[in-house]
Short mmCIF file of N, CA, C and O in Angstrom, two decimals:
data_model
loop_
_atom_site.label_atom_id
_atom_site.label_comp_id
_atom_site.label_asym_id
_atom_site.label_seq_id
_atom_site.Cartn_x
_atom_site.Cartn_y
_atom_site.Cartn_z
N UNK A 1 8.50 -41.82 2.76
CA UNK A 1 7.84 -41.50 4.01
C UNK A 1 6.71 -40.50 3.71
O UNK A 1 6.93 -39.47 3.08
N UNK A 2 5.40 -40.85 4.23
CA UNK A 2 4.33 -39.91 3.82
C UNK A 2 4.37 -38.37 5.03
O UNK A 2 4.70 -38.26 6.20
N UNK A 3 3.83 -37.39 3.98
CA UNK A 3 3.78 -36.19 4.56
C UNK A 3 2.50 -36.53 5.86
O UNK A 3 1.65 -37.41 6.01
N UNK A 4 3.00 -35.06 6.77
CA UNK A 4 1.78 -35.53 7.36
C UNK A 4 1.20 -33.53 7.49
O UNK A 4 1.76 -32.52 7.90
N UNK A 5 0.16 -33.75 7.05
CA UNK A 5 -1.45 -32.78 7.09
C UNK A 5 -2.49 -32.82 8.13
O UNK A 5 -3.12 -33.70 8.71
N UNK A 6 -2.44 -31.33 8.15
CA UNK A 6 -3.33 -31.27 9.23
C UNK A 6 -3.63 -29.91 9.21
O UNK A 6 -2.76 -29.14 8.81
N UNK A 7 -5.09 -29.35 9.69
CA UNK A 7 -5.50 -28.05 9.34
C UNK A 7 -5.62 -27.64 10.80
O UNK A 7 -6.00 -28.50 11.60
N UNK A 8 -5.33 -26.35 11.26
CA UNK A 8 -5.57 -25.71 12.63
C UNK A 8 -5.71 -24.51 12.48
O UNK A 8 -4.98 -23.89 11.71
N UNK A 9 -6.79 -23.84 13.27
CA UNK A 9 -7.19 -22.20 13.21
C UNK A 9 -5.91 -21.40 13.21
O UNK A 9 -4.79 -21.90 13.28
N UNK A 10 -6.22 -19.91 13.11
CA UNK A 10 -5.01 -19.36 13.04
C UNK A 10 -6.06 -17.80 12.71
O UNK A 10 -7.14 -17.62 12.16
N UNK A 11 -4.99 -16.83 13.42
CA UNK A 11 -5.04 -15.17 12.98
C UNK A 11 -4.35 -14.85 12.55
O UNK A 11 -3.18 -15.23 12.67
N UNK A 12 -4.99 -13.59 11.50
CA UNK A 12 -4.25 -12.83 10.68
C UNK A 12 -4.24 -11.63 10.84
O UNK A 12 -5.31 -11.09 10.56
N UNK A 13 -3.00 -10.61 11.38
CA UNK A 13 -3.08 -9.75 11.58
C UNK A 13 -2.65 -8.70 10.03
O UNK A 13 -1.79 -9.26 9.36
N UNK A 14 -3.03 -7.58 9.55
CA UNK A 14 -2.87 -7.06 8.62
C UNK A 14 -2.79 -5.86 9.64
O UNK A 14 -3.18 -5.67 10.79
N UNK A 15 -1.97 -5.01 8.50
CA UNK A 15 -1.38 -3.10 8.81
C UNK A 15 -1.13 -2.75 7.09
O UNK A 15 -0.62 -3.57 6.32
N UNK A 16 -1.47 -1.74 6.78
CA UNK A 16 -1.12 -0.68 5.61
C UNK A 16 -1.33 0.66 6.00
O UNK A 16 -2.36 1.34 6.01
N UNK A 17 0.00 0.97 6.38
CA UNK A 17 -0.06 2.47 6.97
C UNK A 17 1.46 2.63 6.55
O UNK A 17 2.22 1.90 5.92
N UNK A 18 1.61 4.02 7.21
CA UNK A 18 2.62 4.71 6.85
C UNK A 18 3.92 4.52 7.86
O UNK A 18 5.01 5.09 7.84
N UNK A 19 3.51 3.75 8.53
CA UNK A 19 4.65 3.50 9.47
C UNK A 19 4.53 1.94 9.10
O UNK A 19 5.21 1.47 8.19
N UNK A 20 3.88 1.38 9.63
CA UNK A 20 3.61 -0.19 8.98
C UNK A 20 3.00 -0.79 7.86
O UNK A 20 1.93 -0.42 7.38
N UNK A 21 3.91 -2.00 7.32
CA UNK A 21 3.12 -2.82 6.05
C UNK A 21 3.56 -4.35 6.29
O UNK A 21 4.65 -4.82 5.96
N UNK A 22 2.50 -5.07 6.96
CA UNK A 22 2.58 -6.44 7.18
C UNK A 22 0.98 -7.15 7.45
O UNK A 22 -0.17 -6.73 7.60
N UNK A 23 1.75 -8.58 7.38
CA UNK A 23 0.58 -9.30 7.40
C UNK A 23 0.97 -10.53 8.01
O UNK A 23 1.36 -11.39 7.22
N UNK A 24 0.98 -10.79 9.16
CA UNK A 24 1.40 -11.54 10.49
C UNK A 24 0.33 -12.92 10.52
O UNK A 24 -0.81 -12.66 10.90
N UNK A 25 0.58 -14.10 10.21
CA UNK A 25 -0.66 -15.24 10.81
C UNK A 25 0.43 -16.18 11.62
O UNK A 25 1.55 -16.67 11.44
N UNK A 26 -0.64 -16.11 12.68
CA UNK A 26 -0.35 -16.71 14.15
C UNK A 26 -0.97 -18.33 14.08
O UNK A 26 -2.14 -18.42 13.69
N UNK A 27 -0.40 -19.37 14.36
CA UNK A 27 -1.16 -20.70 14.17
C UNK A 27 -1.65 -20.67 15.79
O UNK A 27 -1.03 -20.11 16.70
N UNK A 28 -2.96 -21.42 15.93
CA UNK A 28 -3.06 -21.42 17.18
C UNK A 28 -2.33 -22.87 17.99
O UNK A 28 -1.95 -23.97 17.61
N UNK A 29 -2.37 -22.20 19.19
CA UNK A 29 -1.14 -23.45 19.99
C UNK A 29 0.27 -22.98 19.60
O UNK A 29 1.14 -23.81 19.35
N UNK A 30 0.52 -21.68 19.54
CA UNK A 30 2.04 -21.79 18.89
C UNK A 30 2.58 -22.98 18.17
O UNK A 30 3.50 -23.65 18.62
N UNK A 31 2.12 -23.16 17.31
CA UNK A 31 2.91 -24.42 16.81
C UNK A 31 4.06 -23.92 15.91
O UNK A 31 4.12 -23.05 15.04
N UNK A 32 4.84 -24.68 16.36
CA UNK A 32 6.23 -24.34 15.54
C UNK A 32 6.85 -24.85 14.06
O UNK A 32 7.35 -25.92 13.73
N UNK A 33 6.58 -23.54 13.26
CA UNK A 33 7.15 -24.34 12.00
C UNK A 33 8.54 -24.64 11.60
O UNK A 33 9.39 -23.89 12.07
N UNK A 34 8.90 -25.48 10.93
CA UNK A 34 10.13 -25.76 10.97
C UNK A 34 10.69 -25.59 9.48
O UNK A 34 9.92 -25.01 8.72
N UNK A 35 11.60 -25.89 9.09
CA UNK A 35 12.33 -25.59 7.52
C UNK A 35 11.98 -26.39 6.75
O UNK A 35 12.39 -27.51 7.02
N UNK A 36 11.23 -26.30 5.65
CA UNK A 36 10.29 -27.03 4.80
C UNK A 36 8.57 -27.32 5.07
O UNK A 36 7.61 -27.77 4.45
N UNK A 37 8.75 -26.96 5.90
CA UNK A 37 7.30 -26.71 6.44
C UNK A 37 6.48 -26.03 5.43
O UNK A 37 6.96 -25.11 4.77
N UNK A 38 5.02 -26.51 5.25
CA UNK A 38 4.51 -25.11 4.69
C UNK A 38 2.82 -25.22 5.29
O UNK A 38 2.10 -26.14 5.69
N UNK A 39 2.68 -23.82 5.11
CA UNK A 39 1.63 -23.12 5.88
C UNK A 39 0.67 -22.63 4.38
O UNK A 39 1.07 -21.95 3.44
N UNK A 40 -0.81 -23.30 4.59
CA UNK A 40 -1.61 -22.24 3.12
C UNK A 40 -2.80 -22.13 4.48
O UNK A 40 -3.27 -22.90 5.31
N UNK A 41 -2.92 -20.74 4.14
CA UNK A 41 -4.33 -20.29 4.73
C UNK A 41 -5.24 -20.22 3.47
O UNK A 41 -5.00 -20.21 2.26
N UNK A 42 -6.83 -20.15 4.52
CA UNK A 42 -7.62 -20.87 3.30
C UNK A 42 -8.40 -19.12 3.61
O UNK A 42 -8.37 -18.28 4.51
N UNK A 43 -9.12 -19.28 2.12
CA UNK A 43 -10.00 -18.11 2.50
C UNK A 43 -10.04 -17.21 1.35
O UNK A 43 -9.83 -17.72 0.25
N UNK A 44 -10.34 -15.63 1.45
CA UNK A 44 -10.84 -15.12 0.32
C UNK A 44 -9.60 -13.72 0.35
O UNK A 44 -9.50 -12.95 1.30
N UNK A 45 -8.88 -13.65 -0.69
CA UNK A 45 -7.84 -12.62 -0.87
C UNK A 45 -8.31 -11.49 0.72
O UNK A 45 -9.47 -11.34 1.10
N UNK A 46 -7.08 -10.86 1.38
CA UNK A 46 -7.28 -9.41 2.43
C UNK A 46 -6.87 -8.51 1.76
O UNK A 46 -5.69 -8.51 1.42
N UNK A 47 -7.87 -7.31 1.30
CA UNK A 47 -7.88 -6.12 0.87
C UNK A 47 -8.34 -5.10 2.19
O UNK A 47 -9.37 -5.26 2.86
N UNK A 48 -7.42 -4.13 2.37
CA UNK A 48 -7.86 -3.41 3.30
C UNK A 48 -7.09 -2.09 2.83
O UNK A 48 -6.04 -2.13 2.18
N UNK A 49 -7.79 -0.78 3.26
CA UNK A 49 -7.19 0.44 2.67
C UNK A 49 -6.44 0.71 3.35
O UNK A 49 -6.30 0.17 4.44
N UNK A 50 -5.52 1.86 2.78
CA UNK A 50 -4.59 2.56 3.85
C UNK A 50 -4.72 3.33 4.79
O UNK A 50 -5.40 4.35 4.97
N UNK A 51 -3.91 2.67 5.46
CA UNK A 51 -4.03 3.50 7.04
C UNK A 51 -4.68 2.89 7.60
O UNK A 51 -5.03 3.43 8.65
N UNK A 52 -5.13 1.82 7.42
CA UNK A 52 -6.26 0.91 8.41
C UNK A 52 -5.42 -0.42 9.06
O UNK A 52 -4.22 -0.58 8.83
N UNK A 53 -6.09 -1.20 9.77
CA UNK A 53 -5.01 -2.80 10.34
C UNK A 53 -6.65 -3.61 10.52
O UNK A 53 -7.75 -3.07 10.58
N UNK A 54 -6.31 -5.04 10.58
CA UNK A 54 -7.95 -5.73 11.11
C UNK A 54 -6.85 -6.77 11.68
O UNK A 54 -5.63 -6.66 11.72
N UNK A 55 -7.45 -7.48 11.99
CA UNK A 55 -7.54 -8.99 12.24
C UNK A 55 -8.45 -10.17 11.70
O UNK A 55 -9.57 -9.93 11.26
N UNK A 56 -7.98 -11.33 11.74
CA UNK A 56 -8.93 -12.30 10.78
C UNK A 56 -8.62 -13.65 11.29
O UNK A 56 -7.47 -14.09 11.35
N UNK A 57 -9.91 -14.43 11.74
CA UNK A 57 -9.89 -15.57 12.17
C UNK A 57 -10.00 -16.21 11.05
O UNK A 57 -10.93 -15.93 10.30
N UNK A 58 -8.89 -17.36 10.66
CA UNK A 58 -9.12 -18.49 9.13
C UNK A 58 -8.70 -19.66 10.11
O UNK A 58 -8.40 -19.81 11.30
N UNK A 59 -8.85 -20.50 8.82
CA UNK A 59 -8.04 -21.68 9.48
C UNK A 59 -6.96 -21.54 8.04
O UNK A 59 -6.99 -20.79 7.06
N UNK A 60 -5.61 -23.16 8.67
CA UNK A 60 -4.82 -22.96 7.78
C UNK A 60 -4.24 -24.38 7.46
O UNK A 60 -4.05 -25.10 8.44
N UNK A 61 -4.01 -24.76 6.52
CA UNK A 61 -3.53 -26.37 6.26
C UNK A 61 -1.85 -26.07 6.71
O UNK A 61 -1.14 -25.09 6.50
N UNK A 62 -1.63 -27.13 7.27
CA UNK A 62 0.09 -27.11 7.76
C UNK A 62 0.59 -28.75 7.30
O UNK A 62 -0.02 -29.78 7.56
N UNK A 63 1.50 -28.66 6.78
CA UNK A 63 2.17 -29.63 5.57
C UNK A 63 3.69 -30.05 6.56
O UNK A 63 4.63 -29.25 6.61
N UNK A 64 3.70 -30.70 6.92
CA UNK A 64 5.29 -31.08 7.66
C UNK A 64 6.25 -31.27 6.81
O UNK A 64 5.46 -31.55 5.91
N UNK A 65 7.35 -31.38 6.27
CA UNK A 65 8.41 -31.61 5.88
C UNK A 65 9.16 -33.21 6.43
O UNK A 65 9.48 -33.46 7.59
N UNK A 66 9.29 -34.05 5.35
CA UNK A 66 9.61 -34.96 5.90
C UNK A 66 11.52 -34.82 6.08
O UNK A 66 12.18 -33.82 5.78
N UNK A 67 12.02 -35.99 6.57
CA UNK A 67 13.28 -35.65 6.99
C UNK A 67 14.35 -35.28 5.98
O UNK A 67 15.12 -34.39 6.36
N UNK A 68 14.49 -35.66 5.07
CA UNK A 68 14.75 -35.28 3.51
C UNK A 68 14.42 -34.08 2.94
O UNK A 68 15.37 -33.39 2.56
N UNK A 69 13.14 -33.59 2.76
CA UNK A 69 12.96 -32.17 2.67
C UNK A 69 13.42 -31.28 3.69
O UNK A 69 13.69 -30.17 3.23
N UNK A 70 13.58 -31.38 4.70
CA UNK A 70 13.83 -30.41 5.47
C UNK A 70 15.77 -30.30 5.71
O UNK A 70 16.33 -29.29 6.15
N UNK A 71 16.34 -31.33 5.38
CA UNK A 71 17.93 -30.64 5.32
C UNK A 71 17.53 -30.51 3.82
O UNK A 71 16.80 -31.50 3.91
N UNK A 72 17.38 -30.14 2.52
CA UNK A 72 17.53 -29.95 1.62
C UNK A 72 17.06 -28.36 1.74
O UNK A 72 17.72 -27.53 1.10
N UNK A 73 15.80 -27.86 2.64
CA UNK A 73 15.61 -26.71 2.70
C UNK A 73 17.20 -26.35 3.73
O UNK A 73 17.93 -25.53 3.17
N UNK A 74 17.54 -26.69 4.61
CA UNK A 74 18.47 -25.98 5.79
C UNK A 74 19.70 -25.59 4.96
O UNK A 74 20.36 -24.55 5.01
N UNK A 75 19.88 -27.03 3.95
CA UNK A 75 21.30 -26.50 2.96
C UNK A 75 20.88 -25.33 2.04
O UNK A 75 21.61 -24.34 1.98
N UNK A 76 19.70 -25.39 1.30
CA UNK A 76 19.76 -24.17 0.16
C UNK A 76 19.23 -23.05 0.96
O UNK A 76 19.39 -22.00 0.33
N UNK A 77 18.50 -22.82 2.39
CA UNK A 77 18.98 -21.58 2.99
C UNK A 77 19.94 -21.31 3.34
O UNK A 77 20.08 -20.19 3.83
N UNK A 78 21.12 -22.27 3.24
CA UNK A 78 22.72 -21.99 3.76
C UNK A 78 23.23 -20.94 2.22
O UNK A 78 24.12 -20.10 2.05
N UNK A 79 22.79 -21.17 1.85
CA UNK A 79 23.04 -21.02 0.20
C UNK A 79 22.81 -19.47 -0.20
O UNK A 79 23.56 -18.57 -0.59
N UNK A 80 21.43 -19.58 0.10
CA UNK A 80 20.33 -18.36 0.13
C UNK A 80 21.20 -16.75 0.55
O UNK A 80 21.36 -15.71 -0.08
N UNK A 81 21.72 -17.34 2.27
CA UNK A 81 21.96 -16.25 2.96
C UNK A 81 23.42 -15.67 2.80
O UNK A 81 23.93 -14.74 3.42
N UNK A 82 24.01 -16.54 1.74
CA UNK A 82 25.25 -15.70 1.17
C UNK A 82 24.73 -14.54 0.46
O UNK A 82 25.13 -13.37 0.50
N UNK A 83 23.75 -15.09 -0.22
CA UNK A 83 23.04 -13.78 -1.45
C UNK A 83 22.84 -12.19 -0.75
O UNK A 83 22.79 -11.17 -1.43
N UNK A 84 22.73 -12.23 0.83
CA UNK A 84 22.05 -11.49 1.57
C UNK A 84 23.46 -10.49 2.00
O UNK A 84 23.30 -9.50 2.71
N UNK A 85 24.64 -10.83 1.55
CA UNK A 85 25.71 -9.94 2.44
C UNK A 85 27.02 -10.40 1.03
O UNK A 85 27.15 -11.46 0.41
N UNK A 86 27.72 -9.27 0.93
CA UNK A 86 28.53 -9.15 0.45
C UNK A 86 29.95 -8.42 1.41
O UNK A 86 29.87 -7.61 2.34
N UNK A 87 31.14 -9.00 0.81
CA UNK A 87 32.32 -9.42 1.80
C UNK A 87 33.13 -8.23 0.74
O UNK A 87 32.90 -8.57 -0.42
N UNK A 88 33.91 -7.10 0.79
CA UNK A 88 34.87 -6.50 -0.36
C UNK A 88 35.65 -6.17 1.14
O UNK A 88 35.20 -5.91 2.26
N UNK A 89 37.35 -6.33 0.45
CA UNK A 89 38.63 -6.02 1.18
C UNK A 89 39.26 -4.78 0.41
O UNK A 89 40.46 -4.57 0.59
N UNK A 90 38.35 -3.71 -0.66
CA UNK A 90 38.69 -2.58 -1.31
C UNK A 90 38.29 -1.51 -0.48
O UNK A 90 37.25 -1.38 0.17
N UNK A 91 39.39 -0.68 -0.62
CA UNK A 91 39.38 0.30 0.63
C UNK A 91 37.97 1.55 0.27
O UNK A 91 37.56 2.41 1.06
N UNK A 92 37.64 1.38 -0.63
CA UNK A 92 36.70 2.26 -1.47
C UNK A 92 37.16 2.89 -2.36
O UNK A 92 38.27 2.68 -2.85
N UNK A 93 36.26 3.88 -2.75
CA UNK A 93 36.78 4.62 -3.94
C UNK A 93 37.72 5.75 -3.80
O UNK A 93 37.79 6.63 -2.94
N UNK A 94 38.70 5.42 -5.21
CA UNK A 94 39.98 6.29 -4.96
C UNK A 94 39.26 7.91 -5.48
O UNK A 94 38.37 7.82 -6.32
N UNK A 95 39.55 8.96 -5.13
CA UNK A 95 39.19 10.44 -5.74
C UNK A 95 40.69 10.71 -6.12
O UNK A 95 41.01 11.77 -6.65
#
């Protein structure tokens, strides 16, 4: 089954400060990505100093996941989010 491509505008919000460090891109139309999905924005590396935030109009290629890729992503994030939490029935440490 062929992928399906398609490019749509999108913002990029950037922060490097001392309270915040992110870099947020919004597709326009809310479009919703789904698990295997992938998103490349096009454009020239964001360097911005600290303590500053911008915004940035790009566009961005969006790649769908066909039905096959996408439970293969849902199982190995099933996978993933064990890595994220650990389970111990030891009462802690003895002194």
């Amino acid at each position: 089954m062929p992928t399906r491509t398609f490019e749509t505008p999108c913002r990029i919000s950037v922060e490097q400060s001392s309270d915040h460090f992110h870099a947020h891109v919004e597709l326009e139309g809310n479009l919703a990505i789904e698990p295997g999905d992938k998103v490349r924005v096009h454009g020239d590396p964001i360097q911005i100093p600290f303590g500053h935030s911008a915004v940035y109009e790009r566009a961005a290629t969006v790649t769908r996941a066909g039905p096959f890729d996408r439970a293969i992503t849902r199982l190995a994030a099933y996978f993933d989010l064990k890595e994220l939490y650990e389970v111990s029935f030891n009462p802690g440490r003895i002194k």
